[in-house]
């Protein structure tokens, strides 16, 4: 069996498992009531152009967490909670090494509850990381998050992060209802010959289930919530007119639980140049790319020689054409992909090993047999040390390992070599039966951070824990002993 067919079978089996265990349904959307969820007549695919959220490059940004009626499908608009009135919300794009202050104001109805915002992939201080139970934004209140753009005394690597709600117990609901935005860090140390400007485009892929009134009531299922409509940047199966040249696409899986297997319909390959933790050491050619919730892949697609053709970004798991590329214009391409991109930083060798089992215990998703408890701390790594964390998945479902604070480097998968596109990341696919070994260095900040599965309903059901980065113990300088007086 080819690697592609193996991945397809594995993902399909895992996705099927979402609906096979632990049935539980509770509508906790908090939005105005709508009719019982039933299949919506499917609009014509590729009848609407791909859209891009507004962009802010300011150092000080104010964003309302707003209830907005967003036009997604034809017919009635969809009531959503948004960052700034669009889905996805306002994109923030900032140079590395420069401080950014983002103030969020919770304008939602009291039933929505308190909010918190996590800049996913950012190296934040603990107080600015989006804690699930503390430092919350009350209804009508505001909170400013500060991101300094630095890591280990130097500029943070260029990459695409994203903002999402992280409130305990209702992260899945809040993200499903729209609380997602992009955050792009630009780094002049990255090669400048890559496609840029209008040829450097973000794609946020998400699924939603719409009722007959085009609403998206949230029905909790601990195995994951999925939908039958596929959106790219909030548009249902859109089209994008492109030229016959190279484009850089920064792709985010913005779904709660769905895993995609991305292909190009013409059989061409992607050139992957980066992950959610920045550029790879060198480009990797890939014909198919599995991407789980919260993962990002940074790829280049070359449409040279395809003038007049329509090419589709496909999800092979469902056979869905997610996005239509219409190659409508001849262009001169001055971009190139260097043979070397960015080396992986040297973070030293681990001095401590910790083991984490993403498991199921007493009918709930757990880590090391325990559900999340905000009063419990399961690890206390020491600042400026490197550790090895080993993750196992004894369950029949895929899990998504996400560790806050710092990026992680792959040591091994199932005792073998890491994939060349998995050198450094912060969100990892963990298939049933897999063992994943990572190493990570804790730099700059002390305080409390989260470790969890990023299938959001797994997280809300309990598959999350916290670790506290602590300062090194200091030993006081011994005082000199007084010279004893001579005996008389």
Short mmCIF file of C-alpha atoms in Angstrom, two decimals:
data_model
loop_
_atom_site.label_atom_id
_atom_site.label_comp_id
_atom_site.label_asym_id
_atom_site.label_seq_id
_atom_site.Cartn_x
_atom_site.Cartn_y
_atom_site.Cartn_z
CA UNK A 1 0.00 0.00 0.00
CA UNK A 2 1.32 3.46 -0.89
CA UNK A 3 1.94 6.04 1.84
CA UNK A 4 -0.96 8.11 0.47
CA UNK A 5 -3.41 5.20 0.60
CA UNK A 6 -2.18 4.26 4.08
CA UNK A 7 -2.71 7.82 5.34
CA UNK A 8 -6.11 7.98 3.67
CA UNK A 9 -7.24 4.74 5.33
CA UNK A 10 -5.86 5.80 8.70
CA UNK A 11 -7.49 9.24 8.62
CA UNK A 12 -10.80 7.90 7.33
CA UNK A 13 -10.90 5.33 10.12
CA UNK A 14 -10.07 7.95 12.72
CA UNK A 15 -12.68 10.38 11.41
CA UNK A 16 -15.29 7.59 11.39
CA UNK A 17 -14.43 7.00 15.04
CA UNK A 18 -15.56 10.52 15.89
CA UNK A 19 -19.15 9.42 15.59
CA UNK A 20 -18.72 5.96 17.06
CA UNK A 21 -18.05 6.47 20.77
CA UNK A 22 -19.37 8.27 23.81
CA UNK A 23 -22.54 9.81 22.34
CA UNK A 24 -23.42 13.07 24.06
CA UNK A 25 -25.30 16.06 22.65
CA UNK A 26 -25.97 19.36 24.32
CA UNK A 27 -26.80 22.58 22.49
CA UNK A 28 -24.75 25.22 24.33
CA UNK A 29 -24.32 27.78 21.55
CA UNK A 30 -25.80 30.71 23.47
CA UNK A 31 -26.93 32.27 20.19
CA UNK A 32 -30.61 32.91 19.30
CA UNK A 33 -32.49 29.62 18.85
CA UNK A 34 -32.85 28.21 15.36
CA UNK A 35 -34.56 25.22 13.82
CA UNK A 36 -33.38 21.66 14.35
CA UNK A 37 -30.18 20.98 12.42
CA UNK A 38 -31.01 19.41 9.05
CA UNK A 39 -29.02 19.27 5.81
CA UNK A 40 -29.02 22.58 3.94
CA UNK A 41 -29.51 22.51 0.16
CA UNK A 42 -25.97 22.72 -1.16
CA UNK A 43 -25.19 26.03 -2.92
CA UNK A 44 -23.35 25.83 -6.24
CA UNK A 45 -19.66 25.32 -5.50
CA UNK A 46 -17.16 27.81 -6.88
CA UNK A 47 -19.83 30.48 -7.38
CA UNK A 48 -18.17 32.93 -4.97
CA UNK A 49 -14.63 34.33 -4.97
CA UNK A 50 -12.20 33.59 -2.17
CA UNK A 51 -12.13 36.46 0.33
CA UNK A 52 -9.48 37.61 2.76
CA UNK A 53 -10.16 39.20 6.16
CA UNK A 54 -9.07 42.80 6.72
CA UNK A 55 -5.45 43.23 7.84
CA UNK A 56 -3.93 45.43 10.53
CA UNK A 57 -0.19 46.14 10.72
CA UNK A 58 -0.49 48.54 13.68
CA UNK A 59 1.42 48.13 16.93
CA UNK A 60 -1.75 48.81 18.94
CA UNK A 61 -4.89 47.00 17.81
CA UNK A 62 -8.41 47.05 19.28
CA UNK A 63 -10.74 44.16 18.43
CA UNK A 64 -14.33 43.68 19.49
CA UNK A 65 -15.54 40.19 20.31
CA UNK A 66 -18.81 40.85 18.52
CA UNK A 67 -22.03 39.07 17.67
CA UNK A 68 -22.27 39.46 13.90
CA UNK A 69 -24.48 38.08 11.16
CA UNK A 70 -22.00 36.86 8.55
CA UNK A 71 -22.95 36.08 4.95
CA UNK A 72 -21.56 32.59 4.30
CA UNK A 73 -24.15 30.62 2.33
CA UNK A 74 -26.72 32.03 -0.08
CA UNK A 75 -29.85 33.14 1.76
CA UNK A 76 -29.98 34.13 5.44
CA UNK A 77 -26.77 35.30 7.06
CA UNK A 78 -25.25 33.23 9.87
CA UNK A 79 -25.16 34.49 13.47
CA UNK A 80 -21.59 34.17 14.73
CA UNK A 81 -19.22 35.42 17.40
CA UNK A 82 -16.35 37.15 15.65
CA UNK A 83 -13.09 39.01 16.20
CA UNK A 84 -13.99 42.32 14.61
CA UNK A 85 -17.09 41.44 12.60
CA UNK A 86 -15.75 38.97 10.01
CA UNK A 87 -15.06 35.24 9.86
CA UNK A 88 -12.17 34.64 10.12
CA UNK A 89 -11.59 37.80 12.12
CA UNK A 90 -9.15 40.64 11.62
CA UNK A 91 -5.69 39.46 10.52
CA UNK A 92 -2.76 40.98 12.40
CA UNK A 93 0.51 41.14 10.43
CA UNK A 94 3.57 42.37 12.28
CA UNK A 95 7.37 42.48 11.89
CA UNK A 96 9.25 40.18 14.23
CA UNK A 97 10.94 41.74 17.24
CA UNK A 98 8.37 44.53 17.61
CA UNK A 99 5.91 44.70 20.48
CA UNK A 100 2.22 44.41 19.63
CA UNK A 101 -0.63 45.26 22.02
CA UNK A 102 -4.02 43.75 21.16
CA UNK A 103 -7.04 44.86 23.20
CA UNK A 104 -10.13 42.65 23.07
CA UNK A 105 -13.53 43.85 24.29
CA UNK A 106 -16.21 41.24 25.04
CA UNK A 107 -19.39 42.62 23.44
CA UNK A 108 -21.28 39.31 23.45
CA UNK A 109 -24.45 38.66 25.43
CA UNK A 110 -23.99 37.55 29.07
CA UNK A 111 -25.00 33.99 28.13
CA UNK A 112 -21.78 33.72 26.11
CA UNK A 113 -19.78 34.09 29.31
CA UNK A 114 -16.24 35.20 29.94
CA UNK A 115 -13.71 34.93 27.13
CA UNK A 116 -9.96 34.41 26.83
CA UNK A 117 -7.72 34.72 23.75
CA UNK A 118 -4.79 32.41 22.96
CA UNK A 119 -2.23 33.50 20.36
CA UNK A 120 -1.59 29.96 19.17
CA UNK A 121 2.09 29.43 18.41
CA UNK A 122 3.30 32.65 20.00
CA UNK A 123 6.04 32.67 22.65
CA UNK A 124 3.99 34.64 25.18
CA UNK A 125 4.42 35.36 28.85
CA UNK A 126 2.06 33.24 30.94
CA UNK A 127 -0.21 36.21 31.68
CA UNK A 128 -0.56 36.92 27.94
CA UNK A 129 -1.02 33.32 26.82
CA UNK A 130 -4.80 33.12 27.19
CA UNK A 131 -5.36 31.19 30.39
CA UNK A 132 -8.49 28.98 30.41
CA UNK A 133 -9.74 29.85 33.90
CA UNK A 134 -7.98 33.06 34.99
CA UNK A 135 -7.37 36.57 33.60
CA UNK A 136 -10.66 36.30 31.71
CA UNK A 137 -12.54 38.99 29.76
CA UNK A 138 -15.98 39.52 31.36
CA UNK A 139 -19.05 40.59 29.42
CA UNK A 140 -18.58 44.26 28.59
CA UNK A 141 -14.96 44.14 29.75
CA UNK A 142 -11.64 44.44 27.95
CA UNK A 143 -8.19 42.93 28.22
CA UNK A 144 -4.94 43.86 26.48
CA UNK A 145 -2.53 41.10 25.44
CA UNK A 146 1.09 42.11 24.81
CA UNK A 147 3.35 40.16 22.43
CA UNK A 148 6.99 41.27 22.32
CA UNK A 149 8.01 39.37 19.18
CA UNK A 150 11.12 37.94 20.86
CA UNK A 151 12.35 34.46 21.73
CA UNK A 152 15.51 33.56 23.64
CA UNK A 153 16.91 37.06 23.34
CA UNK A 154 16.43 37.40 19.60
CA UNK A 155 13.67 37.94 17.06
CA UNK A 156 10.94 35.33 16.84
CA UNK A 157 11.00 33.27 13.63
CA UNK A 158 8.68 34.29 10.82
CA UNK A 159 5.51 32.15 10.75
CA UNK A 160 1.71 32.14 10.74
CA UNK A 161 0.09 31.92 14.16
CA UNK A 162 -3.61 32.30 14.90
CA UNK A 163 -5.86 33.69 17.60
CA UNK A 164 -8.68 31.68 19.12
CA UNK A 165 -10.73 31.50 22.28
CA UNK A 166 -9.42 29.12 24.97
CA UNK A 167 -12.12 29.25 27.69
CA UNK A 168 -12.28 26.10 29.77
CA UNK A 169 -15.14 23.73 28.86
CA UNK A 170 -16.38 25.84 25.91
CA UNK A 171 -13.38 26.26 23.61
CA UNK A 172 -15.05 24.05 21.00
CA UNK A 173 -18.27 26.06 21.13
CA UNK A 174 -16.55 29.43 20.93
CA UNK A 175 -14.33 28.45 18.01
CA UNK A 176 -17.24 26.78 16.17
CA UNK A 177 -19.21 30.02 16.49
CA UNK A 178 -16.42 32.02 14.88
CA UNK A 179 -13.67 33.10 17.28
CA UNK A 180 -10.66 32.60 15.01
CA UNK A 181 -8.21 35.11 13.51
CA UNK A 182 -4.83 34.94 11.79
CA UNK A 183 -1.59 36.45 13.14
CA UNK A 184 1.36 36.56 10.74
CA UNK A 185 4.93 37.30 11.84
CA UNK A 186 7.22 38.63 9.10
CA UNK A 187 10.96 38.04 9.49
CA UNK A 188 13.49 39.75 7.18
CA UNK A 189 15.94 36.96 8.01
CA UNK A 190 13.81 34.60 5.90
CA UNK A 191 14.79 34.27 2.21
CA UNK A 192 13.37 37.22 0.29
CA UNK A 193 13.02 35.39 -3.02
CA UNK A 194 9.93 33.42 -1.95
CA UNK A 195 6.56 34.47 -3.40
CA UNK A 196 5.44 37.60 -1.57
CA UNK A 197 2.84 40.37 -1.56
CA UNK A 198 -0.28 39.36 -3.48
CA UNK A 199 1.35 35.98 -4.14
CA UNK A 200 1.58 35.14 -0.41
CA UNK A 201 -1.93 34.17 0.73
CA UNK A 202 -3.43 32.65 3.91
CA UNK A 203 -6.02 29.86 3.61
CA UNK A 204 -8.06 28.94 6.71
CA UNK A 205 -10.00 25.72 6.06
CA UNK A 206 -12.97 24.88 8.29
CA UNK A 207 -16.10 22.74 8.25
CA UNK A 208 -19.52 23.69 9.64
CA UNK A 209 -22.97 22.14 9.89
CA UNK A 210 -25.74 24.56 8.90
CA UNK A 211 -29.43 24.21 9.69
CA UNK A 212 -32.26 25.12 7.33
CA UNK A 213 -31.95 28.80 8.34
CA UNK A 214 -28.18 28.85 7.69
CA UNK A 215 -27.41 28.89 11.42
CA UNK A 216 -24.70 26.78 13.10
CA UNK A 217 -26.01 25.70 16.54
CA UNK A 218 -23.28 23.95 18.46
CA UNK A 219 -24.06 20.44 19.70
CA UNK A 220 -21.29 19.10 21.92
CA UNK A 221 -19.92 15.65 21.18
CA UNK A 222 -16.81 14.61 23.16
CA UNK A 223 -15.48 12.77 20.12
CA UNK A 224 -15.39 15.93 18.01
CA UNK A 225 -17.85 18.15 16.17
CA UNK A 226 -17.76 18.15 12.37
CA UNK A 227 -19.87 19.60 9.56
CA UNK A 228 -20.75 18.78 5.96
CA UNK A 229 -20.01 22.23 4.46
CA UNK A 230 -16.40 23.23 3.77
CA UNK A 231 -15.25 26.82 4.00
CA UNK A 232 -12.00 28.51 3.00
CA UNK A 233 -11.54 31.91 4.66
CA UNK A 234 -15.22 31.72 5.57
CA UNK A 235 -16.40 31.22 1.96
CA UNK A 236 -18.16 28.01 0.89
CA UNK A 237 -16.05 26.21 -1.74
CA UNK A 238 -14.72 29.42 -3.33
CA UNK A 239 -12.65 30.11 -6.45
CA UNK A 240 -9.44 32.08 -6.76
CA UNK A 241 -8.09 33.53 -10.01
CA UNK A 242 -4.32 33.06 -10.23
CA UNK A 243 -1.52 33.59 -12.71
CA UNK A 244 0.71 30.92 -14.24
CA UNK A 245 3.44 31.32 -11.63
CA UNK A 246 4.35 30.29 -8.08
CA UNK A 247 2.13 31.18 -5.10
CA UNK A 248 2.83 30.79 -1.40
CA UNK A 249 -0.15 29.48 0.59
CA UNK A 250 -0.10 29.49 4.40
CA UNK A 251 -2.75 26.88 5.23
CA UNK A 252 -4.46 26.58 8.62
CA UNK A 253 -6.79 23.76 9.59
CA UNK A 254 -9.31 25.90 11.50
CA UNK A 255 -11.75 23.03 12.11
CA UNK A 256 -12.67 21.76 15.57
CA UNK A 257 -12.00 18.08 14.86
CA UNK A 258 -11.76 17.25 11.16
CA UNK A 259 -8.50 16.01 9.63
CA UNK A 260 -7.91 16.73 5.93
CA UNK A 261 -5.66 15.04 3.39
CA UNK A 262 -4.77 17.77 0.93
CA UNK A 263 -4.03 17.04 -2.74
CA UNK A 264 -3.99 18.96 -6.02
CA UNK A 265 -6.45 17.65 -8.60
CA UNK A 266 -3.94 17.76 -11.47
CA UNK A 267 -1.54 15.46 -9.64
CA UNK A 268 1.09 18.14 -9.10
CA UNK A 269 2.99 18.30 -5.83
CA UNK A 270 3.21 20.92 -3.12
CA UNK A 271 6.59 22.26 -2.16
CA UNK A 272 6.39 22.56 1.62
CA UNK A 273 8.65 25.30 2.93
CA UNK A 274 7.43 25.66 6.51
CA UNK A 275 5.33 24.56 9.47
CA UNK A 276 3.59 26.46 12.25
CA UNK A 277 7.07 27.09 13.74
CA UNK A 278 8.57 28.77 10.69
CA UNK A 279 10.56 27.75 7.65
CA UNK A 280 11.98 24.26 7.27
CA UNK A 281 15.74 23.70 6.86
CA UNK A 282 15.09 22.88 3.20
CA UNK A 283 12.04 22.49 0.92
CA UNK A 284 10.18 19.17 0.86
CA UNK A 285 8.17 17.93 -2.12
CA UNK A 286 4.86 16.37 -1.05
CA UNK A 287 2.04 14.93 -3.17
CA UNK A 288 -0.39 14.69 -0.22
CA UNK A 289 -0.46 16.53 3.09
CA UNK A 290 -2.45 15.36 6.12
CA UNK A 291 -3.34 18.34 8.30
CA UNK A 292 -5.09 18.13 11.67
CA UNK A 293 -6.87 20.81 13.69
CA UNK A 294 -4.62 23.83 14.45
CA UNK A 295 -1.76 22.60 12.24
CA UNK A 296 -0.36 24.96 9.63
CA UNK A 297 1.56 24.11 6.51
CA UNK A 298 3.44 26.70 4.47
CA UNK A 299 3.54 25.55 0.84
CA UNK A 300 4.37 26.82 -2.63
CA UNK A 301 2.19 25.78 -5.58
CA UNK A 302 3.50 26.42 -9.11
CA UNK A 303 0.82 27.04 -11.75
CA UNK A 304 3.37 27.44 -14.57
CA UNK A 305 2.17 25.76 -17.75
CA UNK A 306 -1.44 25.65 -16.49
CA UNK A 307 -2.85 28.77 -18.21
CA UNK A 308 -6.56 28.28 -18.94
CA UNK A 309 -6.88 25.35 -16.55
CA UNK A 310 -8.97 24.92 -13.40
CA UNK A 311 -7.14 23.10 -10.62
CA UNK A 312 -8.65 22.09 -7.30
CA UNK A 313 -7.32 21.91 -3.76
CA UNK A 314 -8.82 18.59 -2.70
CA UNK A 315 -9.63 16.86 0.58
CA UNK A 316 -9.01 13.24 -0.40
CA UNK A 317 -10.68 11.89 2.76
CA UNK A 318 -14.11 13.16 1.70
CA UNK A 319 -13.40 13.62 -2.02
CA UNK A 320 -14.32 17.31 -1.66
CA UNK A 321 -12.99 20.06 -3.90
CA UNK A 322 -12.23 22.73 -1.28
CA UNK A 323 -10.96 25.54 -3.52
CA UNK A 324 -10.87 26.11 -7.29
CA UNK A 325 -7.78 27.77 -8.75
CA UNK A 326 -8.61 29.42 -12.08
CA UNK A 327 -5.36 30.03 -13.96
CA UNK A 328 -6.50 33.04 -15.97
CA UNK A 329 -3.45 35.25 -16.48
CA UNK A 330 0.06 34.93 -17.88
CA UNK A 331 2.67 36.37 -15.52
CA UNK A 332 6.42 36.70 -15.30
CA UNK A 333 7.60 34.90 -12.16
CA UNK A 334 10.63 36.40 -10.42
CA UNK A 335 10.31 34.24 -7.28
CA UNK A 336 12.54 31.28 -6.43
CA UNK A 337 12.64 28.66 -3.68
CA UNK A 338 16.14 28.44 -2.21
CA UNK A 339 17.66 25.02 -1.63
CA UNK A 340 18.33 26.08 1.99
CA UNK A 341 15.71 27.92 4.06
CA UNK A 342 16.23 28.21 7.86
CA UNK A 343 18.23 25.84 10.06
CA UNK A 344 16.62 24.35 13.15
CA UNK A 345 18.00 26.10 16.24
CA UNK A 346 20.30 24.19 18.56
CA UNK A 347 18.44 23.72 21.84
CA UNK A 348 20.84 21.21 23.38
CA UNK A 349 20.19 17.71 24.66
CA UNK A 350 17.43 16.78 27.13
CA UNK A 351 18.27 16.29 30.78
CA UNK A 352 14.76 15.20 31.86
CA UNK A 353 12.24 12.83 30.21
CA UNK A 354 8.49 13.03 30.81
CA UNK A 355 5.82 10.63 29.50
CA UNK A 356 2.32 11.67 28.42
CA UNK A 357 -0.43 9.21 27.45
CA UNK A 358 -3.37 10.68 25.49
CA UNK A 359 -5.89 8.17 26.71
CA UNK A 360 -9.53 7.49 27.61
CA UNK A 361 -10.44 6.86 31.25
CA UNK A 362 -13.87 6.26 32.79
CA UNK A 363 -15.63 7.49 29.66
CA UNK A 364 -13.63 10.72 29.27
CA UNK A 365 -10.58 11.86 27.35
CA UNK A 366 -7.59 12.14 29.67
CA UNK A 367 -3.84 12.71 29.87
CA UNK A 368 -2.05 10.11 32.00
CA UNK A 369 -5.46 8.95 33.19
CA UNK A 370 -6.50 12.35 34.56
CA UNK A 371 -8.92 15.01 33.36
CA UNK A 372 -7.98 18.68 33.56
CA UNK A 373 -7.93 20.19 37.03
CA UNK A 374 -6.88 23.81 37.34
CA UNK A 375 -5.56 23.19 40.85
CA UNK A 376 -3.16 20.48 39.67
CA UNK A 377 0.23 20.99 38.00
CA UNK A 378 1.62 17.91 36.27
CA UNK A 379 5.14 19.11 35.43
CA UNK A 380 7.50 21.82 36.58
CA UNK A 381 10.28 22.19 33.99
CA UNK A 382 13.11 24.56 34.90
CA UNK A 383 13.76 27.69 32.88
CA UNK A 384 16.66 27.41 30.38
CA UNK A 385 16.65 23.61 30.44
CA UNK A 386 15.83 21.15 27.64
CA UNK A 387 13.53 18.17 28.22
CA UNK A 388 12.28 15.19 26.21
CA UNK A 389 8.53 14.63 26.23
CA UNK A 390 7.21 11.29 24.99
CA UNK A 391 3.58 11.07 23.78
CA UNK A 392 1.66 7.83 23.29
CA UNK A 393 -1.80 7.23 21.87
CA UNK A 394 -3.37 3.94 23.05
CA UNK A 395 -6.84 4.94 21.74
CA UNK A 396 -8.56 4.31 18.40
CA UNK A 397 -8.81 8.02 17.55
CA UNK A 398 -6.28 10.54 16.29
CA UNK A 399 -5.17 13.14 18.82
CA UNK A 400 -3.47 16.50 18.28
CA UNK A 401 -0.57 17.24 20.63
CA UNK A 402 -0.32 20.98 21.30
CA UNK A 403 2.16 22.44 23.80
CA UNK A 404 2.00 26.12 24.68
CA UNK A 405 4.99 28.41 25.29
CA UNK A 406 7.78 27.11 23.02
CA UNK A 407 8.13 25.15 19.78
CA UNK A 408 9.25 21.54 19.90
CA UNK A 409 11.71 19.54 17.81
CA UNK A 410 11.01 15.98 16.71
CA UNK A 411 13.31 13.28 18.13
CA UNK A 412 11.56 10.17 16.75
CA UNK A 413 8.27 8.63 15.64
CA UNK A 414 7.71 5.03 16.75
CA UNK A 415 11.41 4.78 17.45
CA UNK A 416 12.32 5.67 13.87
CA UNK A 417 13.32 8.81 12.03
CA UNK A 418 11.15 11.92 12.01
CA UNK A 419 9.59 13.09 8.77
CA UNK A 420 11.65 15.78 6.99
CA UNK A 421 8.70 18.18 7.23
CA UNK A 422 8.30 17.59 10.99
CA UNK A 423 11.61 18.99 12.20
CA UNK A 424 10.06 21.68 14.43
CA UNK A 425 6.39 22.36 15.20
CA UNK A 426 3.99 23.03 18.07
CA UNK A 427 0.93 21.02 16.98
CA UNK A 428 1.44 17.34 16.10
CA UNK A 429 -0.73 14.59 14.61
CA UNK A 430 -0.63 11.53 16.87
CA UNK A 431 -2.22 8.55 15.16
CA UNK A 432 -3.63 5.55 17.06
CA UNK A 433 -0.82 3.43 18.47
CA UNK A 434 1.88 5.99 17.70
CA UNK A 435 4.71 7.08 19.96
CA UNK A 436 6.08 10.58 19.39
CA UNK A 437 9.26 11.86 21.05
CA UNK A 438 9.88 15.61 21.18
CA UNK A 439 12.46 17.85 22.81
CA UNK A 440 11.83 21.43 23.92
CA UNK A 441 13.77 24.16 25.65
CA UNK A 442 12.00 26.45 28.11
CA UNK A 443 13.19 30.01 27.57
CA UNK A 444 12.48 33.56 28.75
CA UNK A 445 9.27 33.11 30.75
CA UNK A 446 8.21 31.40 33.95
CA UNK A 447 4.58 30.63 34.78
CA UNK A 448 1.69 28.35 33.91
CA UNK A 449 1.12 26.92 30.41
CA UNK A 450 -1.20 24.36 28.83
CA UNK A 451 -0.64 20.97 27.21
CA UNK A 452 -3.66 19.45 25.48
CA UNK A 453 -5.25 17.73 22.52
CA UNK A 454 -6.31 20.26 19.88
CA UNK A 455 -9.33 18.29 18.81
CA UNK A 456 -11.31 20.85 20.73
CA UNK A 457 -14.00 18.58 22.11
CA UNK A 458 -11.33 16.22 23.43
CA UNK A 459 -9.81 19.20 25.22
CA UNK A 460 -13.17 20.35 26.61
CA UNK A 461 -13.92 16.80 27.79
CA UNK A 462 -10.75 16.79 29.88
CA UNK A 463 -7.74 16.00 27.65
CA UNK A 464 -5.72 18.95 28.93
CA UNK A 465 -3.24 19.57 31.70
CA UNK A 466 -0.92 22.34 32.78
CA UNK A 467 2.76 22.70 33.46
CA UNK A 468 4.59 25.44 35.27
CA UNK A 469 7.95 26.74 34.08
CA UNK A 470 9.91 27.56 37.23
CA UNK A 471 13.04 29.57 37.89
CA UNK A 472 16.26 27.69 38.59
CA UNK A 473 16.99 27.15 42.26
CA UNK A 474 19.66 29.44 43.50
CA UNK A 475 22.02 28.47 46.27
CA UNK A 476 23.04 31.31 48.56
CA UNK A 477 26.74 32.07 48.71
CA UNK A 478 28.13 30.49 51.90
CA UNK A 479 29.18 32.99 54.49
CA UNK A 480 32.81 32.72 55.65
CA UNK A 481 33.07 31.02 58.99
CA UNK A 482 34.43 33.23 61.72
CA UNK A 483 37.89 32.34 62.92
CA UNK A 484 37.55 30.77 66.35
CA UNK A 485 39.24 32.68 69.13
CA UNK A 486 42.31 30.95 70.55
CA UNK A 487 41.84 29.16 73.84
CA UNK A 488 43.47 30.57 76.86
#
